[in-house]
Each structure stands twice: as C-alpha cells, then as structure tokens.
C-alpha cells in the first residue's frame, strides 16, 4: 500500500483499522459490495446503528446478500430526527474511542450517516464518505441536510459521478479529497442480476411481466399532509388503467394512519419486499414510479423506465440519459406525467436509450480509501 506513513498507533505494515457504520436498508444494499472487500483488505469492524430494525427492513438483506452480521449493534430504533441522531452519537462515541480506527466509512445521506460522520470527526478520525456530492438543492430535505454536513466533515469524498464531484468543488472542497469512483448501487444490482429469475414475486401476486407498474414513495416530502393525499389520488387514477403494485414503506404506512388516509382499492399493496423480489418486480414492470434514490439507479440498470415523483433528482445523469422523467408529486403533475409517459409510445421512447453502466465502484472505493490511510 502506498500513501503517507501509518498514523500513530498503527504499526508499519499492519492492516488499516476501519469502522464501517450502517443502519438502514439502502446503506446495507449499497455497502454490500464494499463490506467483503474491506474485510479482505483491512481490519474492519461493522457497526449497525439499528435505525432500521424490522426483519423486512434489515436482517433479510444481510441474509439475501450473503453478508456477515455486524460486529456491534446499537439498536437505537425509531425516534424524532434529533433524538434518533443523538442516540446514535452517544452509542458511537464509546465504540470509536475503544477501537480508535484509522477511518470511519459511511454511505449516503441518512441520520446514521450524519451521526457516524459527526462522532468520528469530533474525535479527529478520518471520515470516508461514499456517494459524496449528491445534491437535490432542496435544503428542506433531511437527506440534503445530512449529506451536505457529512461532505464537509469528510476527509475523503468518493463521488458517484462528475456532477457530484463538481458539486463538491463548487462548495469549496479541495479537489485532492474528491475521487469519482462510480455508484456501488450499480455494483449491487450487477452482483445479483443472474439470481432474479429465481425470485417468485410475480407468481405470488399473480402479475404478468410487462403488464403492471411499480410504485414506491416514502420520503418526508411525499408523506407530508400537503402531498400524500394528492399523490394517492393520482396513483388511484393510474391504477384504474393498469395493475399498480406498491411495496409499502413503514413510514408511509404510519403517515397514512396518522392522516386517516385509506389506500385506494385499485392499488395492490405489499409488505416491504426483499432485495431480489424488489429487483425482479422492477425488472419485469412496464414502469417504475418512485421517489427513492436507489431505485432510480436500479431501474436504469435493469432497463425499466422510471417516472420520478419529485421535482428534482440527485441522479441528473439518468434524466440526461433519457431513461427517466421527473413528474412531480401533485395530482395534476403525476396524472399529466402518466398520461404522457405511461403509454406504449412514451415508454418505448424511454426504453430506446440503453444506459451504459460502469461497474467496479466498490473496488475503486476500497482502493482509494486504503491508499489514503
Ligand atoms: C431513512 C432515510 C432515507 C432513506 C430511508 C430508506 C433518514 C433521514 N432518512 O428514512 O434517506 O431513503 O431510510 O428506507 O435517515 N420503521 C419500521 N421498521 C423499520 C424501520 C423503520 O417500522 O425497520 C418505521 C419507524 O418506526 C419510523 C419510520 O419507519 O416511524 C421511518 O423510519 P426512519 O428511521 O425515520 O427512516 P426512514 O423514513 O426509513
């Protein structure tokens, strides 16, 4: 390994000590190609904050992706953002003080990402941020607050693409700390793509390939009282024309209950699905309607057109590539977007632009991380 001499406390030639922190479904998935590589090349401790904790949102993904169990579990569970983040900070600090790693690796934009980066930065431990530089430019989004804060605490910023790297430079972060490595979400799909035919989700729900659309929506904005009723109304209109399947996130279920909203009868609702079932469902759908970040990239790799239920996206390159469209989240915009793009011609025009994906992000991320320590 090249790079500067080892920091005090690490013997020359000893494997670098890395603590990787995760806590939610997307972090488990997007780190799944990275964790085994770090186990091989570094002395890695995996810490699970417990932000997500139910079998459907957590343990199932470790099983499906063949990942070893985390070394430490903080079990913070659900709470308000402040309370949840504070519990994580209080849980992480003693772990980091005990382990004194050379670096803490975090991914994405969740409260887990923020807490781990903050705990590490305050202790003078290097923070490595995967998916650095993603921006929606909507500062009201909790995810935007988290990723901006984390990027400015990180010592190594691993960006998915040139747009993200440009965002970081524009914010004054030195180019020497920014590396474009690609997206590990793409690696995650590529590594399981051959197993999707074995996923039985279509049989379970009586679905015909190419005849249905998939919807997911769980962001704070989508589940607010100003947006969710209209979104449900628009989705009911779409579901009246073709089967619409919605694996419902616990946040959305809770928001519907709190707002006394009923699920339109036309929509086929399922529990949150496993990774392979979800990818199979998306692969064989005529279209995906989503507010999720990860699913936008997954749909693109699987060749399924996506209609994004937002006004902006961190994955601008997918819009530029012509494989997805932003259709907003109001009754009007979603119905108009569906009328324009959920037609045979509209979908054919989105499908006509195959996306060239660049696998290998996980390996590049690990190489770059180790070279920096
Ligand atoms: C978090 C991330 C978001 C990511 C999403 C993926 C933040 C700020 N947001 O939002 O970026 O896209 O995860 O899912 O970190 N719940 C369960 N079972 C679980 C997990 C959660 O029932 O296993 C419930 C909780 O009780 C809570 C709700 O779901 O009421 C939301 O959980 P929360 O931890 O706030 O995060 P997400 O909304 O999932």
Coordinates of C-alpha atoms and ligand atoms in Angstrom, one line a residue:
X1 CA 0.0 0.0 0.0
X2 CA 1.3 3.5 -0.9
X3 CA 0.4 6.7 0.8
X4 CA 1.5 8.5 3.9
X5 CA 3.2 6.7 6.8
X6 CA 0.7 5.0 9.2
X7 CA -0.8 7.2 11.8
X8 CA 0.4 6.9 15.4
X9 CA -0.9 3.7 17.0
X10 CA -0.7 1.6 13.8
X11 CA 2.4 -0.4 13.2
X12 CA 4.1 -0.2 9.8
X13 CA 2.7 -3.0 7.6
X14 CA -0.4 -3.6 9.8
X15 CA -3.7 -3.6 8.1
X16 CA -5.6 -0.3 8.5
X17 CA -8.4 -0.3 11.0
X18 CA -11.7 0.7 9.6
X19 CA -15.1 1.1 11.2
X20 CA -18.0 0.9 8.7
X21 CA -21.3 2.3 10.0
X22 CA -24.7 1.4 8.6
X23 CA -28.2 1.5 9.8
X24 CA -30.8 1.5 7.1
X25 CA -32.0 -0.6 4.2
X26 CA -30.3 1.4 1.4
X27 CA -27.0 1.5 3.3
X28 CA -26.9 -2.3 3.7
X29 CA -27.6 -2.7 -0.1
X30 CA -25.2 -0.1 -1.3
X31 CA -22.4 -1.2 1.0
X32 CA -23.0 -4.9 0.2
X33 CA -20.2 -5.0 -2.5
X34 CA -17.9 -2.9 -0.3
X35 CA -18.0 -4.8 3.1
X36 CA -16.4 -8.1 1.9
X37 CA -13.6 -6.1 0.1
X38 CA -12.9 -4.2 3.3
X39 CA -12.9 -7.4 5.3
X40 CA -10.3 -8.8 3.0
X41 CA -8.0 -5.7 2.9
X42 CA -8.5 -4.1 6.3
X43 CA -9.3 -4.8 9.9
X44 CA -12.9 -3.9 9.6
X45 CA -15.5 -3.5 12.4
X46 CA -19.1 -3.2 11.1
X47 CA -21.4 -1.2 13.4
X48 CA -25.2 -1.2 12.9
X49 CA -27.0 1.7 14.5
X50 CA -30.4 0.0 14.3
X51 CA -32.1 2.9 12.6
X52 CA -34.0 0.2 10.6
X53 CA -34.6 -2.9 12.7
X54 CA -37.6 -5.0 11.5
X55 CA -36.7 -8.2 9.6
X56 CA -38.3 -6.8 6.4
X57 CA -36.2 -3.6 6.5
X58 CA -32.9 -5.0 7.9
X59 CA -31.9 -8.7 8.7
X60 CA -33.4 -10.0 5.4
X61 CA -30.9 -8.1 3.4
X62 CA -27.9 -9.5 5.3
X63 CA -29.2 -13.0 4.5
X64 CA -30.0 -12.4 0.8
X65 CA -26.8 -10.6 0.1
X66 CA -24.7 -13.2 2.0
X67 CA -23.2 -10.6 4.3
X68 CA -21.8 -11.4 7.7
X69 CA -23.6 -10.0 10.7
X70 CA -22.4 -6.6 12.1
X71 CA -19.9 -6.7 14.9
X72 CA -21.7 -4.1 17.0
X73 CA -25.4 -3.3 17.2
X74 CA -26.6 0.0 18.8
X75 CA -30.3 -0.7 18.4
X76 CA -31.3 3.0 18.5
X77 CA -34.7 2.3 16.9
X78 CA -37.3 4.9 15.9
X79 CA -37.5 8.4 17.2
X80 CA -37.6 12.0 16.1
X81 CA -34.6 13.0 13.9
X82 CA -32.9 14.8 16.8
X83 CA -33.5 12.1 19.3
X84 CA -32.5 9.3 16.9
X85 CA -29.3 11.1 15.8
X86 CA -28.4 11.9 19.4
X87 CA -28.8 8.2 20.5
X88 CA -26.6 7.2 17.7
X89 CA -23.9 9.8 18.6
X90 CA -24.0 8.6 22.2
X91 CA -23.7 5.0 21.1
X92 CA -21.0 5.5 18.5
X93 CA -18.6 7.7 20.5
X94 CA -17.5 5.0 23.0
X95 CA -17.2 2.4 20.2
X96 CA -14.9 4.7 18.3
X97 CA -12.9 5.6 21.4
X98 CA -12.4 1.9 22.2
X99 CA -11.5 0.9 18.6
X100 CA -9.6 4.1 17.6
X101 CA -9.8 3.3 13.8
X102 CA -7.8 4.9 11.1
X103 CA -11.1 5.8 9.3
X104 CA -14.8 5.6 9.6
X105 CA -16.6 4.7 6.4
X106 CA -20.2 6.0 5.8
X107 CA -22.5 5.9 2.9
X108 CA -25.2 8.2 1.6
X109 CA -27.4 10.6 3.5
X110 CA -29.3 9.1 6.4
X111 CA -29.3 10.0 10.1
X112 CA -27.0 7.1 10.6
X113 CA -24.5 8.6 8.0
X114 CA -24.7 12.0 9.8
X115 CA -24.2 10.6 13.3
X116 CA -21.3 8.4 12.4
X117 CA -19.5 11.2 10.5
X118 CA -20.0 13.7 13.3
X119 CA -18.9 11.2 16.0
X120 CA -15.8 10.4 14.0
X121 CA -14.9 14.0 13.0
X122 CA -15.2 15.2 16.6
X123 CA -12.7 12.5 17.7
X124 CA -10.3 13.5 14.9
X125 CA -10.9 10.3 13.0
X126 CA -10.8 10.4 9.2
X127 CA -14.3 10.2 7.6
X128 CA -14.7 8.4 4.2
X129 CA -18.0 9.3 2.5
X130 CA -19.4 7.1 -0.2
X131 CA -21.9 8.7 -2.6
X132 CA -20.4 12.1 -1.7
X133 CA -21.6 15.2 -3.6
X134 CA -25.1 14.0 -4.5
X135 CA -27.4 17.1 -4.3
X136 CA -31.1 17.8 -4.7
X137 CA -30.5 21.5 -3.9
X138 CA -33.6 21.3 -1.7
X139 CA -32.4 22.2 1.7
X140 CA -35.7 21.2 3.3
X141 CA -35.0 17.6 2.7
X142 CA -33.5 15.8 5.7
X143 CA -31.3 13.8 3.4
X144 CA -29.9 17.0 1.8
X145 CA -29.0 18.4 5.2
X146 CA -27.3 15.2 6.2
X147 CA -25.2 14.7 3.1
X148 CA -24.1 18.4 3.0
X149 CA -23.0 18.2 6.6
X150 CA -21.2 14.9 6.1
X151 CA -19.4 16.0 2.9
X152 CA -18.0 19.0 4.8
X153 CA -16.8 16.8 7.7
X154 CA -15.3 14.1 5.4
X155 CA -11.6 13.8 4.6
X156 CA -12.1 11.5 1.6
X157 CA -15.1 12.1 -0.7
X158 CA -16.0 9.3 -3.0
X159 CA -18.4 10.6 -5.6
X160 CA -20.6 8.6 -8.0
X161 CA -20.1 10.8 -11.0
X162 CA -18.6 14.0 -12.3
X163 CA -21.7 16.0 -11.5
X164 CA -21.4 15.1 -7.8
X165 CA -17.6 15.8 -7.9
X166 CA -18.4 19.2 -9.4
X167 CA -20.9 20.0 -6.7
X168 CA -18.3 19.4 -4.1
X169 CA -15.7 21.6 -5.8
X170 CA -18.3 24.3 -6.2
X171 CA -18.8 24.2 -2.4
X172 CA -15.1 24.8 -1.9
X173 CA -13.9 21.3 -1.1
X174 CA -10.4 20.6 -2.3
X175 CA -10.0 18.5 -5.4
X176 CA -7.4 16.4 -3.7
X177 CA -10.0 14.9 -1.4
X178 CA -12.5 14.2 -4.1
X179 CA -12.4 11.0 -6.2
X180 CA -15.0 9.8 -8.7
X181 CA -15.4 6.0 -8.2
X182 CA -18.9 5.3 -9.6
X183 CA -22.0 4.0 -7.8
X184 CA -21.9 1.0 -5.6
X185 CA -25.7 0.7 -6.1
X186 CA -24.9 -0.4 -9.6
X187 CA -22.4 -3.0 -8.4
X188 CA -25.0 -4.3 -6.0
X189 CA -27.5 -4.9 -8.8
X190 CA -24.9 -6.4 -11.1
X191 CA -23.8 -8.9 -8.5
X192 CA -27.3 -10.4 -8.1
X193 CA -28.7 -9.8 -11.6
X194 CA -28.3 -13.5 -12.5
X195 CA -30.4 -14.6 -9.5
X196 CA -33.5 -12.6 -10.3
X197 CA -35.3 -15.3 -12.4
X198 CA -35.4 -17.3 -9.1
X199 CA -37.4 -14.6 -7.3
X200 CA -41.0 -15.7 -7.1
X201 CA -42.7 -12.4 -6.5
X202 CA -44.7 -12.3 -9.8
X203 CA -46.2 -15.7 -9.1
X204 CA -47.1 -14.7 -5.5
X205 CA -49.0 -11.6 -6.6
X206 CA -50.4 -13.1 -9.9
X207 CA -48.6 -10.5 -12.1
X208 CA -47.8 -10.7 -15.8
X209 CA -44.4 -9.4 -16.9
X210 CA -44.8 -6.1 -18.8
X211 CA -48.4 -5.6 -17.7
X212 CA -48.0 -3.7 -14.4
X213 CA -46.2 -0.7 -12.9
X214 CA -44.5 -0.5 -9.5
X215 CA -44.7 2.4 -7.1
X216 CA -42.7 3.4 -4.0
X217 CA -42.9 6.6 -2.0
X218 CA -41.6 7.2 1.5
X219 CA -39.6 10.4 1.6
X220 CA -40.6 13.0 4.2
X221 CA -41.9 15.3 1.5
X222 CA -44.0 12.6 -0.2
X223 CA -45.6 11.6 3.1
X224 CA -46.4 15.1 4.3
X225 CA -50.1 16.1 4.7
X226 CA -49.7 18.6 1.9
X227 CA -48.6 15.9 -0.6
X228 CA -49.7 12.4 0.4
X229 CA -53.5 12.8 -0.2
X230 CA -53.0 14.1 -3.7
X231 CA -50.3 11.5 -4.5
X232 CA -52.8 8.7 -3.5
X233 CA -55.5 10.3 -5.6
X234 CA -53.2 10.4 -8.7
X235 CA -52.0 6.8 -8.1
X236 CA -55.6 5.6 -7.9
X237 CA -56.2 7.1 -11.4
X238 CA -53.2 5.3 -12.7
X239 CA -54.1 2.1 -11.0
X240 CA -57.6 2.2 -12.7
X241 CA -55.8 1.7 -16.0
X242 CA -53.3 -1.0 -15.2
X243 CA -52.2 -3.0 -12.2
X244 CA -50.1 -0.9 -9.8
X245 CA -48.1 -2.7 -7.1
X246 CA -46.8 -0.8 -4.0
X247 CA -44.4 -2.4 -1.5
X248 CA -45.3 0.0 1.3
X249 CA -42.6 1.5 3.4
X250 CA -43.3 1.7 7.2
X251 CA -43.0 5.5 7.2
X252 CA -45.7 5.8 4.5
X253 CA -48.0 3.3 6.3
X254 CA -47.6 5.3 9.5
X255 CA -48.2 8.6 7.7
X256 CA -51.4 7.3 6.1
X257 CA -52.7 6.1 9.5
X258 CA -51.8 9.5 11.1
X259 CA -53.6 11.4 8.3
X260 CA -56.6 8.9 8.3
X261 CA -56.0 8.2 4.7
X262 CA -57.2 4.9 3.1
X263 CA -55.3 3.1 0.4
X264 CA -57.2 3.3 -2.9
X265 CA -58.7 -0.2 -3.5
X266 CA -57.2 -0.3 -7.1
X267 CA -53.6 -0.4 -5.7
X268 CA -52.1 -3.8 -4.8
X269 CA -50.2 -3.2 -1.6
X270 CA -47.5 -5.5 -0.3
X271 CA -45.2 -5.5 2.8
X272 CA -41.7 -4.2 2.1
X273 CA -40.0 -6.8 -0.2
X274 CA -36.6 -8.4 -0.1
X275 CA -33.9 -7.1 -2.5
X276 CA -34.2 -9.9 -5.1
X277 CA -38.0 -9.8 -5.1
X278 CA -37.9 -6.0 -5.5
X279 CA -35.4 -6.0 -8.3
X280 CA -37.4 -8.8 -10.1
X281 CA -40.6 -6.8 -9.7
X282 CA -38.9 -3.7 -11.1
X283 CA -37.1 -5.6 -13.9
X284 CA -40.4 -7.1 -15.2
X285 CA -42.5 -3.9 -14.8
X286 CA -43.5 -1.7 -17.6
X287 CA -42.5 1.3 -15.5
X288 CA -41.5 2.4 -12.0
X289 CA -42.9 5.4 -10.2
X290 CA -40.7 6.3 -7.3
X291 CA -39.3 9.0 -5.0
X292 CA -36.4 6.7 -4.0
X293 CA -32.8 7.5 -4.9
X294 CA -31.5 3.9 -5.0
X295 CA -34.4 2.6 -7.1
X296 CA -33.8 5.2 -9.8
X297 CA -30.4 3.7 -10.5
X298 CA -31.6 0.1 -10.1
X299 CA -34.3 0.6 -12.6
X300 CA -31.8 2.1 -15.1
X301 CA -29.5 -0.9 -14.8
X302 CA -32.5 -3.3 -15.2
X303 CA -33.8 -1.3 -18.3
X304 CA -37.1 -0.2 -16.7
X305 CA -38.2 3.4 -17.4
X306 CA -38.7 5.4 -14.2
X307 CA -41.1 8.3 -13.5
X308 CA -39.7 10.1 -10.5
X309 CA -42.3 11.5 -8.1
X310 CA -40.2 14.6 -7.4
X311 CA -39.3 17.9 -9.0
X312 CA -35.6 17.3 -8.7
X313 CA -33.2 14.3 -8.5
X314 CA -29.7 13.7 -7.3
X315 CA -29.2 11.4 -10.3
X316 CA -29.5 14.0 -13.0
X317 CA -27.4 11.8 -15.4
X318 CA -30.4 9.4 -15.6
X319 CA -32.7 12.3 -16.8
X320 CA -30.0 13.4 -19.2
X321 CA -29.6 9.9 -20.5
X322 CA -33.4 9.9 -21.2
X323 CA -34.2 6.8 -19.2
X324 CA -36.3 8.6 -16.6
X325 CA -38.6 11.7 -16.2
X326 CA -39.4 13.9 -13.3
X327 CA -43.2 14.1 -12.9
X328 CA -43.5 15.9 -9.6
X329 CA -45.9 14.8 -6.8
X330 CA -49.2 16.8 -7.3
X331 CA -52.4 15.2 -8.5
X332 CA -52.1 17.3 -11.7
X333 CA -48.4 16.7 -12.4
X334 CA -48.5 12.9 -11.7
X335 CA -51.6 12.4 -13.8
X336 CA -50.1 14.5 -16.7
X337 CA -46.8 12.7 -16.4
X338 CA -48.5 9.3 -16.5
X339 CA -50.7 10.4 -19.5
X340 CA -47.6 11.4 -21.4
X341 CA -45.1 8.7 -20.5
X342 CA -47.1 5.6 -19.3
X343 CA -48.2 5.0 -22.9
X344 CA -46.7 2.4 -25.2
X345 CA -45.0 5.2 -27.2
X346 CA -43.9 7.1 -24.1
X347 CA -42.3 4.0 -22.5
X348 CA -40.8 2.9 -25.8
X349 CA -39.0 6.3 -26.2
X350 CA -37.6 5.9 -22.6
X351 CA -36.6 2.3 -23.2
X352 CA -34.9 3.2 -26.5
X353 CA -31.9 4.7 -24.7
X354 CA -29.9 1.9 -23.0
X355 CA -27.8 3.1 -20.2
X356 CA -24.1 2.3 -20.2
X357 CA -23.3 1.4 -16.6
X358 CA -19.9 1.4 -15.1
X359 CA -19.5 -1.4 -12.5
X360 CA -16.4 -1.6 -10.2
X361 CA -17.2 1.3 -8.0
X362 CA -16.8 -0.8 -4.8
X363 CA -13.3 -1.9 -5.8
X364 CA -12.3 1.6 -6.7
X365 CA -13.8 3.0 -3.5
X366 CA -11.8 0.5 -1.4
X367 CA -8.6 1.1 -3.3
X368 CA -8.9 4.8 -2.9
X369 CA -9.8 4.5 0.8
X370 CA -6.8 2.3 1.6
X371 CA -4.4 4.4 -0.4
X372 CA -5.5 7.4 1.7
X373 CA -4.7 5.8 5.1
Ligands
LIG1 C1 -34.5 6.7 6.1 C2 -33.6 7.7 5.5 C3 -33.9 7.9 4.0 C4 -33.8 6.5 3.3 C5 -34.8 5.6 4.0 C6 -34.8 4.2 3.4 C7 -33.0 9.5 7.1 C8 -33.2 10.9 7.4 N1 -33.8 9.0 6.1 O1 -35.8 7.1 6.2 O2 -32.9 8.7 3.4 O3 -34.2 6.7 1.9 O4 -34.4 5.5 5.4 O5 -35.8 3.4 4.0 O6 -32.2 8.8 7.7 N2 -39.7 1.7 10.7 C9 -40.2 0.4 10.9 N3 -39.4 -0.7 10.7 C10 -38.1 -0.5 10.4 C11 -37.6 0.8 10.2 C12 -38.4 1.9 10.3 O7 -41.4 0.2 11.2 O8 -37.3 -1.5 10.3 C13 -40.6 2.9 10.9 C14 -40.1 3.7 12.0 O9 -40.8 3.4 13.1 C15 -40.4 5.1 11.6 C16 -40.5 5.0 10.1 O10 -40.5 3.7 9.7 O11 -41.6 5.5 12.1 C17 -39.3 5.8 9.4 O12 -38.1 5.3 9.8 P1 -36.8 6.3 9.9 O13 -35.7 5.6 10.7 O14 -37.3 7.6 10.3 O15 -36.2 6.4 8.5 P2 -36.9 6.3 7.0 O16 -38.1 7.2 6.9 O17 -37.0 4.9 6.6

